[in-house]
Amino acid sequence: RARRGGTMETPASISNSAAAATLIQRAFRGAQKRIAAEQAELAHVLNALEEADEARINARESVMTQVNKKLEDFIANVGSSLRGGGETALSKSALHAKSLQKKELPSLTVGSLHNFVAGLENDERVAMVDALAILQAATVMFMSEPSVCDITVPSGGKCTIVGDLHGQLDDLLHLLRKLGMPSSENVYVFNGDLVDRGDHSCEIVLLIFALKLSHPDAVFVNRGNHEEPHINIYSGFEEECVSKYDHRVFQTFHQAFVWLPYACLVNEKTLVLHAGLPADSKNVGLDDIRGIARGPDVCSEEANWGKERWIRDLTWSDPHPDPNFRGVEKSARGAGVLWGEDVTIEFFARNGLSALVRSHQCVDAGVDVAHGERVYTVFSASNYCGMSGNLGAVLIQRHGCDKPTETYQWDPREEATMSAPVVSKRKSKEMRKAAAITQATEYIIEHRAALLEYFKRCDGKRTGAVSFHAWAKGLSQVLQVRLAWNRLVGGLVGPADMDDSCDGVLYEKWLGNFEVELK
């Protein structure tokens, strides 16, 4: 509020009605800016915690790979004798191209697809036999595609690029209702991360694969970082598969995922891939990406020797959040890189590109533009995880266009057909903060001993307390999660955990609140 002559200025104290209206508008805009700033800070906190979680998962991958290899070797060497001879479990469960090519692909008519969609709208589960048939047939189809698919939008047609869906079936069904089913003039590109987080990952993959079988030249699916088993084990998809089917079905999903292409090229000018450019982009071109092999154990394929990093970068990287940053640096996700605008410009010049469309990050408007309107981020899981409050969006590219020219956005709160729970902006903020505190609590428990040691070193006079600044700095350094920890003080530190002056944290007492509960 403005002051006039030392007195608080209010609309009633202003004689001019136009001035009063201006004052009200100014106050409203100020409130809106504060709300937006709070939302942005909370989004940053959640993104930082999610990146730290992904880094922990990625750090476990090498161990998991060694364990799985030992298990496969055991099954291959001992399995047949345990069952009394015959084929080993490994050879029976593996999905080989030669055996699949002998199978007749299911015939999916328009009518059967509409019935499929209607069943999903009524929350019907896909039968296991149908799920396996769709997955095996789609695997054969993806085997026949290149690592980069070329798409030319036909005259009068459009190409819709769909970002992360993360198991949120309502968003996919909404798109098909609003934008139509795939056809020769209505092409779809699904840009990875179909699974995890949401409750209907199985249904999303099966529906998209069924659409692919019905319209092979109108449906394209790129691989994302969540189409990986070591991510799914910790992020929900494995649990969902086992609860709805069994572990064999989970393995069959992944036997299809390993054959998904890495990218699409639309109208020869727009590169669509899940995450971002390789760190070594000065020496890597579009033709090099076309040459990356796919299939089981892709990193051990001779054709991929030296290219393992490329695969990770394509599915894990992000544009650097600092618009002035140049070059590349390591990502906090534990895989991939952050790259600057200079890298984009140079890569585009060498490969004749006009736009890069990627997904991988939740953005409030569902779509974001960076690097001089060259790099688009599209995210299609609206109100992500039921608490983010973001819009869902897709990008649309028309015939003859060098880059996407249209955006379709939706707000689940305004769509009566979307059954997901709807929350207010204020409730969304509270839920996001609660989720951040819950996730932060897990890290504090895991690093409790290291935090205690850090705070003791800071407490040179052995007062038993550290300042809030030292408390926040300790969390950042020990947990390796750099965010505004002071934003979470109210949820993590209670009045009983503060010193008498309320200027610091009684760290031993506070850490005593964080213990593993056995159930």
Short mmCIF file of C-alpha atoms in Angstrom, two decimals:
data_model
loop_
_atom_site.label_atom_id
_atom_site.label_comp_id
_atom_site.label_asym_id
_atom_site.label_seq_id
_atom_site.Cartn_x
_atom_site.Cartn_y
_atom_site.Cartn_z
CA ARG A 1 0.00 0.00 0.00
CA ALA A 2 1.17 3.54 -0.73
CA ARG A 3 1.51 6.25 1.93
CA ARG A 4 0.59 9.91 1.59
CA GLY A 5 1.97 12.41 4.10
CA GLY A 6 2.75 9.63 6.58
CA THR A 7 -0.82 8.27 6.38
CA MET A 8 -1.67 4.86 4.86
CA GLU A 9 -3.21 5.50 1.47
CA THR A 10 -6.41 3.58 0.71
CA PRO A 11 -8.89 3.77 -2.20
CA ALA A 12 -11.36 5.63 0.03
CA SER A 13 -8.79 8.35 0.81
CA ILE A 14 -8.22 9.12 -2.86
CA SER A 15 -10.63 11.49 -4.46
CA ASN A 16 -9.88 10.46 -8.00
CA SER A 17 -11.65 7.17 -8.86
CA ALA A 18 -9.16 6.41 -11.62
CA ALA A 19 -6.32 6.72 -9.15
CA ALA A 20 -8.16 4.43 -6.77
CA ALA A 21 -8.56 1.82 -9.50
CA THR A 22 -4.85 2.10 -10.28
CA LEU A 23 -4.00 1.54 -6.62
CA ILE A 24 -6.19 -1.57 -6.46
CA GLN A 25 -4.65 -2.95 -9.66
CA ARG A 26 -1.16 -2.29 -8.33
CA ALA A 27 -1.95 -4.13 -5.10
CA PHE A 28 -3.48 -7.03 -7.03
CA ARG A 29 -0.47 -7.32 -9.34
CA GLY A 30 1.86 -7.25 -6.33
CA ALA A 31 -0.08 -10.07 -4.68
CA GLN A 32 -0.02 -12.09 -7.91
CA LYS A 33 3.74 -11.63 -8.20
CA ARG A 34 4.27 -12.81 -4.63
CA ILE A 35 2.11 -15.90 -5.23
CA ALA A 36 3.98 -16.67 -8.48
CA ALA A 37 7.32 -16.26 -6.71
CA GLU A 38 6.25 -18.64 -3.92
CA GLN A 39 5.05 -21.20 -6.48
CA ALA A 40 8.32 -20.91 -8.39
CA GLU A 41 10.37 -21.40 -5.21
CA LEU A 42 8.36 -24.48 -4.24
CA ALA A 43 8.69 -25.87 -7.77
CA HIS A 44 12.46 -25.39 -7.52
CA VAL A 45 12.53 -27.19 -4.17
CA LEU A 46 10.59 -30.17 -5.54
CA ASN A 47 12.67 -30.32 -8.74
CA ALA A 48 15.89 -30.24 -6.74
CA LEU A 49 14.69 -33.06 -4.47
CA GLU A 50 13.52 -35.11 -7.47
CA GLU A 51 16.87 -34.64 -9.20
CA ALA A 52 18.65 -35.78 -6.02
CA ASP A 53 16.40 -38.84 -5.89
CA GLU A 54 17.21 -39.66 -9.51
CA ALA A 55 20.92 -39.25 -8.77
CA ARG A 56 20.65 -41.80 -5.93
CA ILE A 57 18.82 -44.22 -8.23
CA ASN A 58 21.40 -43.78 -11.00
CA ALA A 59 24.20 -44.41 -8.49
CA ARG A 60 22.64 -47.79 -7.73
CA GLU A 61 22.37 -48.82 -11.39
CA SER A 62 25.82 -50.37 -11.71
CA VAL A 63 25.26 -52.50 -8.61
CA MET A 64 21.86 -53.63 -9.88
CA THR A 65 23.33 -54.49 -13.29
CA GLN A 66 25.98 -56.72 -11.66
CA VAL A 67 23.36 -58.46 -9.50
CA ASN A 68 21.08 -59.06 -12.51
CA LYS A 69 24.00 -60.43 -14.54
CA LYS A 70 24.88 -62.88 -11.74
CA LEU A 71 21.24 -63.94 -11.56
CA GLU A 72 21.02 -64.48 -15.32
CA ASP A 73 24.23 -66.51 -15.30
CA PHE A 74 22.87 -68.64 -12.46
CA ILE A 75 19.60 -69.28 -14.28
CA ALA A 76 21.40 -70.08 -17.53
CA ASN A 77 23.84 -72.51 -15.90
CA VAL A 78 21.67 -74.14 -13.25
CA GLY A 79 18.08 -73.44 -14.27
CA SER A 80 17.65 -76.34 -16.69
CA SER A 81 18.93 -78.96 -14.23
CA LEU A 82 16.61 -77.62 -11.53
CA ARG A 83 13.64 -78.06 -13.86
CA GLY A 84 14.82 -81.38 -15.22
CA GLY A 85 16.30 -80.26 -18.54
CA GLY A 86 14.98 -78.45 -21.57
CA GLU A 87 15.36 -74.78 -22.37
CA THR A 88 16.75 -72.49 -19.71
CA ALA A 89 14.50 -69.94 -18.07
CA LEU A 90 16.54 -67.20 -19.66
CA SER A 91 16.08 -68.49 -23.19
CA LYS A 92 12.36 -69.09 -22.64
CA SER A 93 11.71 -65.65 -21.20
CA ALA A 94 13.88 -63.67 -23.61
CA LEU A 95 12.14 -61.96 -26.50
CA HIS A 96 14.20 -62.59 -29.62
CA ALA A 97 13.52 -60.88 -32.93
CA LYS A 98 13.55 -64.16 -34.88
CA SER A 99 10.95 -65.84 -32.69
CA LEU A 100 8.71 -62.79 -32.64
CA GLN A 101 8.80 -62.27 -36.38
CA LYS A 102 7.13 -65.65 -36.79
CA LYS A 103 4.14 -64.44 -34.80
CA GLU A 104 1.25 -62.87 -36.65
CA LEU A 105 0.72 -59.29 -35.52
CA PRO A 106 -2.73 -58.64 -34.00
CA SER A 107 -5.19 -56.92 -36.34
CA LEU A 108 -6.65 -53.85 -34.63
CA THR A 109 -9.62 -52.28 -36.38
CA VAL A 110 -10.99 -48.80 -35.73
CA GLY A 111 -13.93 -50.38 -33.94
CA SER A 112 -11.74 -52.46 -31.66
CA LEU A 113 -9.65 -49.40 -30.80
CA HIS A 114 -12.74 -47.42 -29.86
CA ASN A 115 -13.87 -50.32 -27.69
CA PHE A 116 -10.42 -50.41 -26.11
CA VAL A 117 -10.62 -46.68 -25.28
CA ALA A 118 -14.19 -47.01 -23.98
CA GLY A 119 -13.09 -49.83 -21.68
CA LEU A 120 -10.24 -47.73 -20.27
CA GLU A 121 -12.63 -44.82 -19.70
CA ASN A 122 -14.73 -47.21 -17.59
CA ASP A 123 -11.62 -48.24 -15.62
CA GLU A 124 -11.52 -51.74 -17.13
CA ARG A 125 -8.25 -53.62 -16.92
CA VAL A 126 -6.64 -55.05 -20.06
CA ALA A 127 -6.55 -58.85 -19.87
CA MET A 128 -3.07 -60.34 -19.48
CA VAL A 129 -3.28 -62.32 -22.72
CA ASP A 130 -4.21 -59.15 -24.63
CA ALA A 131 -1.48 -57.16 -22.89
CA LEU A 132 1.18 -59.70 -23.85
CA ALA A 133 -0.07 -59.89 -27.45
CA ILE A 134 0.06 -56.09 -27.82
CA LEU A 135 3.52 -55.84 -26.24
CA GLN A 136 5.05 -58.61 -28.34
CA ALA A 137 3.57 -57.31 -31.59
CA ALA A 138 4.64 -53.74 -30.84
CA THR A 139 8.16 -54.97 -30.07
CA VAL A 140 8.43 -56.43 -33.56
CA MET A 141 7.21 -53.15 -35.04
CA PHE A 142 9.71 -51.04 -33.09
CA MET A 143 12.51 -53.41 -34.13
CA SER A 144 11.80 -52.54 -37.74
CA GLU A 145 12.08 -48.77 -37.14
CA PRO A 146 15.31 -46.75 -37.22
CA SER A 147 16.82 -45.04 -34.18
CA VAL A 148 15.63 -41.69 -35.59
CA CYS A 149 12.26 -41.71 -37.36
CA ASP A 150 11.61 -39.20 -40.16
CA ILE A 151 8.13 -37.64 -40.24
CA THR A 152 6.76 -35.47 -43.01
CA VAL A 153 3.46 -33.86 -42.06
CA PRO A 154 1.06 -34.32 -45.01
CA SER A 155 -0.74 -31.43 -46.68
CA GLY A 156 -3.65 -30.39 -44.50
CA GLY A 157 -2.37 -32.53 -41.63
CA LYS A 158 -0.76 -31.94 -38.26
CA CYS A 159 1.77 -33.58 -35.96
CA THR A 160 0.98 -33.46 -32.24
CA ILE A 161 3.98 -33.82 -29.92
CA VAL A 162 3.02 -35.20 -26.51
CA GLY A 163 5.31 -34.77 -23.51
CA ASP A 164 5.65 -36.83 -20.33
CA LEU A 165 2.43 -38.62 -19.30
CA HIS A 166 3.80 -40.52 -16.29
CA GLY A 167 0.92 -42.93 -15.86
CA GLN A 168 -1.80 -40.24 -15.92
CA LEU A 169 -4.35 -41.90 -18.18
CA ASP A 170 -6.90 -39.07 -17.95
CA ASP A 171 -4.52 -36.77 -19.81
CA LEU A 172 -4.08 -39.22 -22.70
CA LEU A 173 -7.81 -39.90 -22.99
CA HIS A 174 -8.48 -36.15 -22.90
CA LEU A 175 -6.07 -35.60 -25.80
CA LEU A 176 -7.66 -38.29 -27.94
CA ARG A 177 -11.11 -36.82 -27.30
CA LYS A 178 -10.08 -33.25 -28.09
CA LEU A 179 -7.53 -33.72 -30.87
CA GLY A 180 -8.83 -36.94 -32.43
CA MET A 181 -7.53 -40.46 -32.92
CA PRO A 182 -4.38 -40.99 -35.00
CA SER A 183 -4.74 -41.10 -38.78
CA SER A 184 -2.65 -40.37 -41.86
CA GLU A 185 -3.39 -36.65 -41.37
CA ASN A 186 -3.31 -36.68 -37.56
CA VAL A 187 0.16 -37.85 -36.52
CA TYR A 188 1.22 -38.27 -32.89
CA VAL A 189 4.71 -38.34 -31.36
CA PHE A 190 4.86 -39.54 -27.75
CA ASN A 191 8.10 -38.17 -26.37
CA GLY A 192 8.97 -40.69 -23.65
CA ASP A 193 8.30 -41.07 -19.92
CA LEU A 194 5.00 -42.85 -20.40
CA VAL A 195 5.32 -44.64 -17.05
CA ASP A 196 5.98 -44.19 -13.30
CA ARG A 197 4.45 -41.79 -10.75
CA GLY A 198 0.81 -42.23 -11.88
CA ASP A 199 -1.45 -45.25 -11.34
CA HIS A 200 -2.17 -46.19 -14.97
CA SER A 201 1.22 -46.66 -16.61
CA CYS A 202 0.27 -50.11 -17.93
CA GLU A 203 -2.88 -48.79 -19.58
CA ILE A 204 -1.08 -45.82 -21.15
CA VAL A 205 1.63 -47.97 -22.75
CA LEU A 206 -0.84 -50.60 -23.95
CA LEU A 207 -3.14 -47.98 -25.49
CA ILE A 208 -0.30 -46.13 -27.24
CA PHE A 209 1.16 -49.41 -28.51
CA ALA A 210 -2.30 -50.49 -29.73
CA LEU A 211 -2.59 -47.18 -31.58
CA LYS A 212 0.85 -47.84 -33.08
CA LEU A 213 -0.23 -51.28 -34.32
CA SER A 214 -3.32 -49.79 -35.91
CA HIS A 215 -1.57 -46.74 -37.43
CA PRO A 216 2.15 -47.56 -37.79
CA ASP A 217 2.89 -44.42 -39.83
CA ALA A 218 0.85 -42.07 -37.63
CA VAL A 219 2.10 -42.98 -34.15
CA PHE A 220 5.72 -42.64 -33.03
CA VAL A 221 7.16 -43.29 -29.57
CA ASN A 222 10.52 -42.03 -28.31
CA ARG A 223 12.37 -43.56 -25.39
CA GLY A 224 12.63 -41.56 -22.17
CA ASN A 225 14.73 -41.99 -19.05
CA HIS A 226 11.78 -43.68 -17.30
CA GLU A 227 11.67 -46.45 -19.89
CA GLU A 228 14.48 -48.09 -17.91
CA PRO A 229 14.04 -50.93 -15.38
CA HIS A 230 16.32 -49.51 -12.69
CA ILE A 231 14.17 -46.36 -12.62
CA ASN A 232 10.87 -48.27 -12.65
CA ILE A 233 11.85 -50.40 -9.66
CA TYR A 234 12.05 -47.28 -7.50
CA SER A 235 9.43 -45.06 -9.18
CA GLY A 236 6.33 -47.24 -9.18
CA PHE A 237 5.94 -48.96 -12.55
CA GLU A 238 7.30 -52.34 -11.45
CA GLU A 239 4.98 -52.35 -8.44
CA GLU A 240 2.01 -51.47 -10.65
CA CYS A 241 2.84 -54.25 -13.15
CA VAL A 242 3.18 -56.88 -10.44
CA SER A 243 -0.07 -55.81 -8.76
CA LYS A 244 -2.05 -55.90 -12.02
CA TYR A 245 -0.28 -58.80 -13.78
CA ASP A 246 3.03 -60.43 -12.78
CA HIS A 247 6.75 -59.86 -13.15
CA ARG A 248 6.83 -61.59 -16.53
CA VAL A 249 4.62 -58.81 -17.92
CA PHE A 250 6.96 -56.17 -16.44
CA GLN A 251 9.87 -57.83 -18.25
CA THR A 252 7.85 -57.94 -21.48
CA PHE A 253 7.20 -54.19 -21.25
CA HIS A 254 10.95 -53.66 -21.08
CA GLN A 255 11.61 -56.03 -23.93
CA ALA A 256 9.60 -53.52 -25.96
CA PHE A 257 11.13 -50.40 -24.38
CA VAL A 258 14.68 -51.34 -25.40
CA TRP A 259 13.65 -51.08 -29.07
CA LEU A 260 12.03 -47.64 -28.85
CA PRO A 261 13.66 -45.05 -31.13
CA TYR A 262 15.68 -42.25 -29.57
CA ALA A 263 14.27 -39.38 -31.64
CA CYS A 264 12.05 -38.18 -34.49
CA LEU A 265 12.79 -35.56 -37.13
CA VAL A 266 9.67 -33.63 -38.18
CA ASN A 267 9.64 -31.91 -41.58
CA GLU A 268 13.45 -32.28 -41.71
CA LYS A 269 13.80 -29.31 -39.31
CA THR A 270 12.44 -30.16 -35.84
CA LEU A 271 14.32 -32.71 -33.76
CA VAL A 272 12.10 -34.36 -31.14
CA LEU A 273 13.82 -36.31 -28.36
CA HIS A 274 13.11 -36.86 -24.70
CA ALA A 275 15.76 -34.81 -22.89
CA GLY A 276 18.61 -33.05 -24.66
CA LEU A 277 21.82 -32.87 -26.61
CA PRO A 278 24.93 -34.98 -26.00
CA ALA A 279 27.74 -33.42 -23.98
CA ASP A 280 30.04 -34.04 -26.94
CA SER A 281 27.63 -32.37 -29.36
CA LYS A 282 30.44 -30.66 -31.27
CA ASN A 283 31.55 -34.09 -32.43
CA VAL A 284 28.10 -35.71 -32.55
CA GLY A 285 25.64 -35.06 -35.34
CA LEU A 286 22.20 -36.24 -36.31
CA ASP A 287 23.69 -39.01 -38.44
CA ASP A 288 25.61 -40.26 -35.40
CA ILE A 289 22.38 -40.47 -33.41
CA ARG A 290 20.83 -42.41 -36.30
CA GLY A 291 23.68 -44.90 -35.94
CA ILE A 292 23.11 -45.70 -32.25
CA ALA A 293 22.08 -49.33 -31.88
CA ARG A 294 19.06 -50.39 -29.79
CA GLY A 295 17.90 -53.58 -28.14
CA PRO A 296 18.96 -55.53 -25.02
CA ASP A 297 22.33 -54.57 -23.52
CA VAL A 298 22.72 -51.67 -25.96
CA CYS A 299 25.80 -50.37 -24.18
CA SER A 300 27.63 -53.67 -24.76
CA GLU A 301 26.81 -53.69 -28.48
CA GLU A 302 29.97 -53.27 -30.55
CA ALA A 303 28.22 -50.60 -32.64
CA ASN A 304 27.71 -48.56 -29.46
CA TRP A 305 31.21 -48.73 -28.01
CA GLY A 306 32.09 -45.18 -27.01
CA LYS A 307 28.47 -44.04 -27.42
CA GLU A 308 27.11 -45.08 -24.02
CA ARG A 309 27.30 -41.47 -22.83
CA TRP A 310 25.30 -40.30 -25.85
CA ILE A 311 22.39 -42.56 -24.93
CA ARG A 312 22.33 -41.22 -21.37
CA ASP A 313 22.54 -37.61 -22.53
CA LEU A 314 19.68 -37.99 -25.02
CA THR A 315 17.36 -39.27 -22.28
CA TRP A 316 18.60 -37.31 -19.23
CA SER A 317 19.92 -33.84 -20.17
CA ASP A 318 18.32 -30.40 -19.57
CA PRO A 319 18.85 -26.87 -20.90
CA HIS A 320 20.88 -24.90 -18.36
CA PRO A 321 18.57 -22.73 -16.19
CA ASP A 322 20.97 -19.77 -16.49
CA PRO A 323 20.35 -18.12 -19.90
CA ASN A 324 23.88 -16.69 -19.85
CA PHE A 325 25.59 -20.05 -19.30
CA ARG A 326 27.81 -21.33 -22.09
CA GLY A 327 29.05 -24.87 -22.75
CA VAL A 328 27.98 -27.95 -20.76
CA GLU A 329 28.22 -29.07 -17.14
CA LYS A 330 27.30 -32.15 -15.15
CA SER A 331 23.63 -32.54 -14.19
CA ALA A 332 22.46 -32.97 -10.60
CA ARG A 333 20.30 -35.88 -11.83
CA GLY A 334 23.33 -38.17 -11.79
CA ALA A 335 23.15 -38.62 -15.57
CA GLY A 336 23.09 -36.30 -18.55
CA VAL A 337 24.28 -32.69 -18.70
CA LEU A 338 23.07 -29.11 -18.58
CA TRP A 339 23.83 -27.33 -21.85
CA GLY A 340 23.87 -23.68 -22.89
CA GLU A 341 22.44 -21.74 -25.80
CA ASP A 342 25.78 -21.70 -27.63
CA VAL A 343 25.69 -25.51 -27.82
CA THR A 344 22.19 -25.39 -29.31
CA ILE A 345 23.15 -22.79 -31.93
CA GLU A 346 26.24 -24.71 -33.02
CA PHE A 347 24.39 -28.06 -33.20
CA PHE A 348 21.56 -26.51 -35.22
CA ALA A 349 23.98 -24.90 -37.69
CA ARG A 350 25.81 -28.18 -38.36
CA ASN A 351 22.63 -30.24 -38.70
CA GLY A 352 20.30 -27.80 -40.49
CA LEU A 353 17.74 -27.68 -37.66
CA SER A 354 15.24 -25.00 -36.69
CA ALA A 355 13.86 -26.39 -33.42
CA LEU A 356 14.44 -28.97 -30.69
CA VAL A 357 11.39 -30.28 -28.85
CA ARG A 358 12.10 -32.09 -25.61
CA SER A 359 10.16 -33.02 -22.46
CA HIS A 360 11.65 -34.41 -19.22
CA GLN A 361 10.80 -31.41 -16.98
CA CYS A 362 7.51 -30.33 -15.40
CA VAL A 363 6.78 -26.70 -16.35
CA ASP A 364 3.88 -24.69 -14.96
CA ALA A 365 2.31 -23.76 -18.31
CA GLY A 366 2.88 -27.24 -19.77
CA VAL A 367 5.22 -25.71 -22.34
CA ASP A 368 8.33 -23.53 -22.08
CA VAL A 369 10.71 -22.00 -24.62
CA ALA A 370 14.45 -21.38 -24.22
CA HIS A 371 17.61 -20.59 -26.19
CA GLY A 372 16.12 -17.89 -28.39
CA GLU A 373 12.90 -19.83 -29.13
CA ARG A 374 14.90 -22.77 -30.45
CA VAL A 375 14.35 -25.25 -27.59
CA TYR A 376 10.82 -26.19 -26.52
CA THR A 377 9.94 -28.14 -23.38
CA VAL A 378 6.52 -29.84 -23.46
CA PHE A 379 4.97 -31.65 -20.48
CA SER A 380 1.59 -33.35 -20.80
CA ALA A 381 0.90 -34.73 -17.30
CA SER A 382 -1.39 -32.02 -15.94
CA ASN A 383 -1.35 -31.33 -12.18
CA TYR A 384 1.64 -33.68 -12.05
CA CYS A 385 1.41 -36.23 -9.24
CA GLY A 386 -1.88 -34.64 -8.16
CA MET A 387 -0.24 -31.66 -6.49
CA SER A 388 1.91 -29.63 -8.90
CA GLY A 389 -0.90 -27.45 -10.23
CA ASN A 390 0.66 -27.27 -13.71
CA LEU A 391 -1.25 -27.21 -16.96
CA GLY A 392 -0.91 -30.06 -19.43
CA ALA A 393 0.17 -29.16 -22.95
CA VAL A 394 1.12 -30.50 -26.37
CA LEU A 395 2.81 -28.83 -29.34
CA ILE A 396 1.41 -28.96 -32.87
CA GLN A 397 3.43 -28.70 -36.08
CA ARG A 398 1.73 -28.30 -39.45
CA HIS A 399 2.61 -29.24 -43.02
CA GLY A 400 5.56 -27.25 -44.37
CA CYS A 401 6.43 -25.63 -41.01
CA ASP A 402 10.01 -25.62 -39.73
CA LYS A 403 8.94 -25.68 -36.08
CA PRO A 404 5.80 -26.06 -33.92
CA THR A 405 3.39 -23.18 -34.39
CA GLU A 406 0.53 -24.07 -32.02
CA THR A 407 0.12 -25.06 -28.40
CA TYR A 408 -2.87 -26.86 -26.91
CA GLN A 409 -3.10 -26.52 -23.11
CA TRP A 410 -5.62 -27.79 -20.59
CA ASP A 411 -6.34 -27.35 -16.90
CA PRO A 412 -7.78 -30.48 -15.22
CA ARG A 413 -9.76 -28.25 -12.86
CA GLU A 414 -11.79 -27.05 -15.83
CA GLU A 415 -12.33 -30.43 -17.47
CA ALA A 416 -15.39 -32.30 -16.16
CA THR A 417 -14.32 -35.52 -17.90
CA MET A 418 -11.04 -35.72 -15.99
CA SER A 419 -11.57 -37.78 -12.86
CA ALA A 420 -8.35 -36.89 -11.05
CA PRO A 421 -8.91 -34.99 -7.79
CA VAL A 422 -8.90 -31.23 -8.28
CA VAL A 423 -7.25 -28.97 -5.72
CA SER A 424 -7.16 -25.21 -5.32
CA LYS A 425 -3.98 -23.20 -5.90
CA ARG A 426 -3.62 -22.77 -2.14
CA LYS A 427 -4.17 -26.47 -1.48
CA SER A 428 -1.74 -27.31 -4.29
CA LYS A 429 0.91 -25.15 -2.61
CA GLU A 430 0.33 -26.89 0.73
CA MET A 431 0.54 -30.34 -0.89
CA ARG A 432 3.73 -29.49 -2.74
CA LYS A 433 5.34 -28.21 0.44
CA ALA A 434 4.23 -31.32 2.37
CA ALA A 435 5.66 -33.55 -0.38
CA ALA A 436 8.97 -31.67 -0.27
CA ILE A 437 9.15 -32.05 3.52
CA THR A 438 8.38 -35.78 3.29
CA GLN A 439 11.10 -36.33 0.71
CA ALA A 440 13.58 -34.16 2.61
CA THR A 441 12.88 -36.19 5.77
CA GLU A 442 14.00 -39.37 3.99
CA TYR A 443 17.35 -37.77 3.10
CA ILE A 444 17.86 -36.46 6.64
CA ILE A 445 17.26 -39.94 8.10
CA GLU A 446 19.70 -41.47 5.64
CA HIS A 447 22.45 -38.92 6.44
CA ARG A 448 21.68 -38.38 10.13
CA ALA A 449 25.16 -39.35 11.40
CA ALA A 450 26.94 -37.18 8.82
CA LEU A 451 24.72 -34.19 9.68
CA LEU A 452 25.46 -34.59 13.38
CA GLU A 453 29.19 -34.62 12.68
CA TYR A 454 28.88 -31.51 10.47
CA PHE A 455 26.90 -29.54 13.07
CA LYS A 456 29.34 -30.49 15.83
CA ARG A 457 32.20 -29.07 13.77
CA CYS A 458 30.22 -25.84 13.31
CA ASP A 459 29.46 -25.65 17.04
CA GLY A 460 32.96 -24.77 18.21
CA LYS A 461 31.79 -23.54 21.65
CA ARG A 462 29.69 -26.70 22.20
CA THR A 463 26.46 -24.78 22.80
CA GLY A 464 24.37 -27.55 21.27
CA ALA A 465 22.92 -25.12 18.73
CA VAL A 466 23.78 -23.83 15.25
CA SER A 467 22.39 -20.81 13.43
CA PHE A 468 19.70 -21.27 10.83
CA HIS A 469 22.26 -20.24 8.20
CA ALA A 470 24.64 -23.01 9.32
CA TRP A 471 21.71 -25.45 9.53
CA ALA A 472 20.68 -24.74 5.92
CA LYS A 473 24.28 -24.81 4.68
CA GLY A 474 24.82 -28.16 6.40
CA LEU A 475 21.80 -29.70 4.73
CA SER A 476 22.95 -28.46 1.32
CA GLN A 477 26.51 -29.73 1.71
CA VAL A 478 25.86 -33.06 3.47
CA LEU A 479 22.77 -34.08 1.48
CA GLN A 480 24.18 -32.65 -1.76
CA VAL A 481 20.78 -31.09 -2.50
CA ARG A 482 21.20 -27.39 -3.11
CA LEU A 483 17.95 -25.54 -2.56
CA ALA A 484 16.47 -22.82 -0.34
CA TRP A 485 16.25 -24.96 2.81
CA ASN A 486 15.04 -21.93 4.77
CA ARG A 487 11.74 -22.30 2.86
CA LEU A 488 11.21 -25.62 4.66
CA VAL A 489 12.15 -24.53 8.18
CA GLY A 490 8.53 -24.33 9.33
CA GLY A 491 7.87 -27.93 8.31
CA LEU A 492 11.16 -29.45 9.48
CA VAL A 493 12.01 -27.55 12.67
CA GLY A 494 9.49 -27.20 15.49
CA PRO A 495 9.58 -24.59 18.31
CA ALA A 496 10.91 -27.21 20.73
CA ASP A 497 13.94 -27.74 18.47
CA MET A 498 15.00 -24.06 18.57
CA ASP A 499 17.30 -22.38 21.08
CA ASP A 500 15.94 -19.93 23.68
CA SER A 501 16.32 -16.95 21.39
CA CYS A 502 14.76 -18.84 18.46
CA ASP A 503 17.78 -17.82 16.40
CA GLY A 504 19.13 -21.33 15.89
CA VAL A 505 18.51 -25.08 15.92
CA LEU A 506 19.27 -27.44 18.80
CA TYR A 507 20.74 -29.88 16.36
CA GLU A 508 21.07 -33.03 18.52
CA LYS A 509 17.51 -32.70 19.76
CA TRP A 510 16.32 -31.92 16.24
CA LEU A 511 18.09 -34.92 14.69
CA GLY A 512 16.56 -37.12 17.38
CA ASN A 513 13.20 -36.58 15.63
CA PHE A 514 14.44 -38.40 12.52
CA GLU A 515 14.47 -42.13 13.07
CA VAL A 516 13.50 -45.10 10.91
CA GLU A 517 10.15 -46.54 11.96
CA LEU A 518 9.88 -50.32 11.68
CA LYS A 519 6.39 -51.61 10.90
#
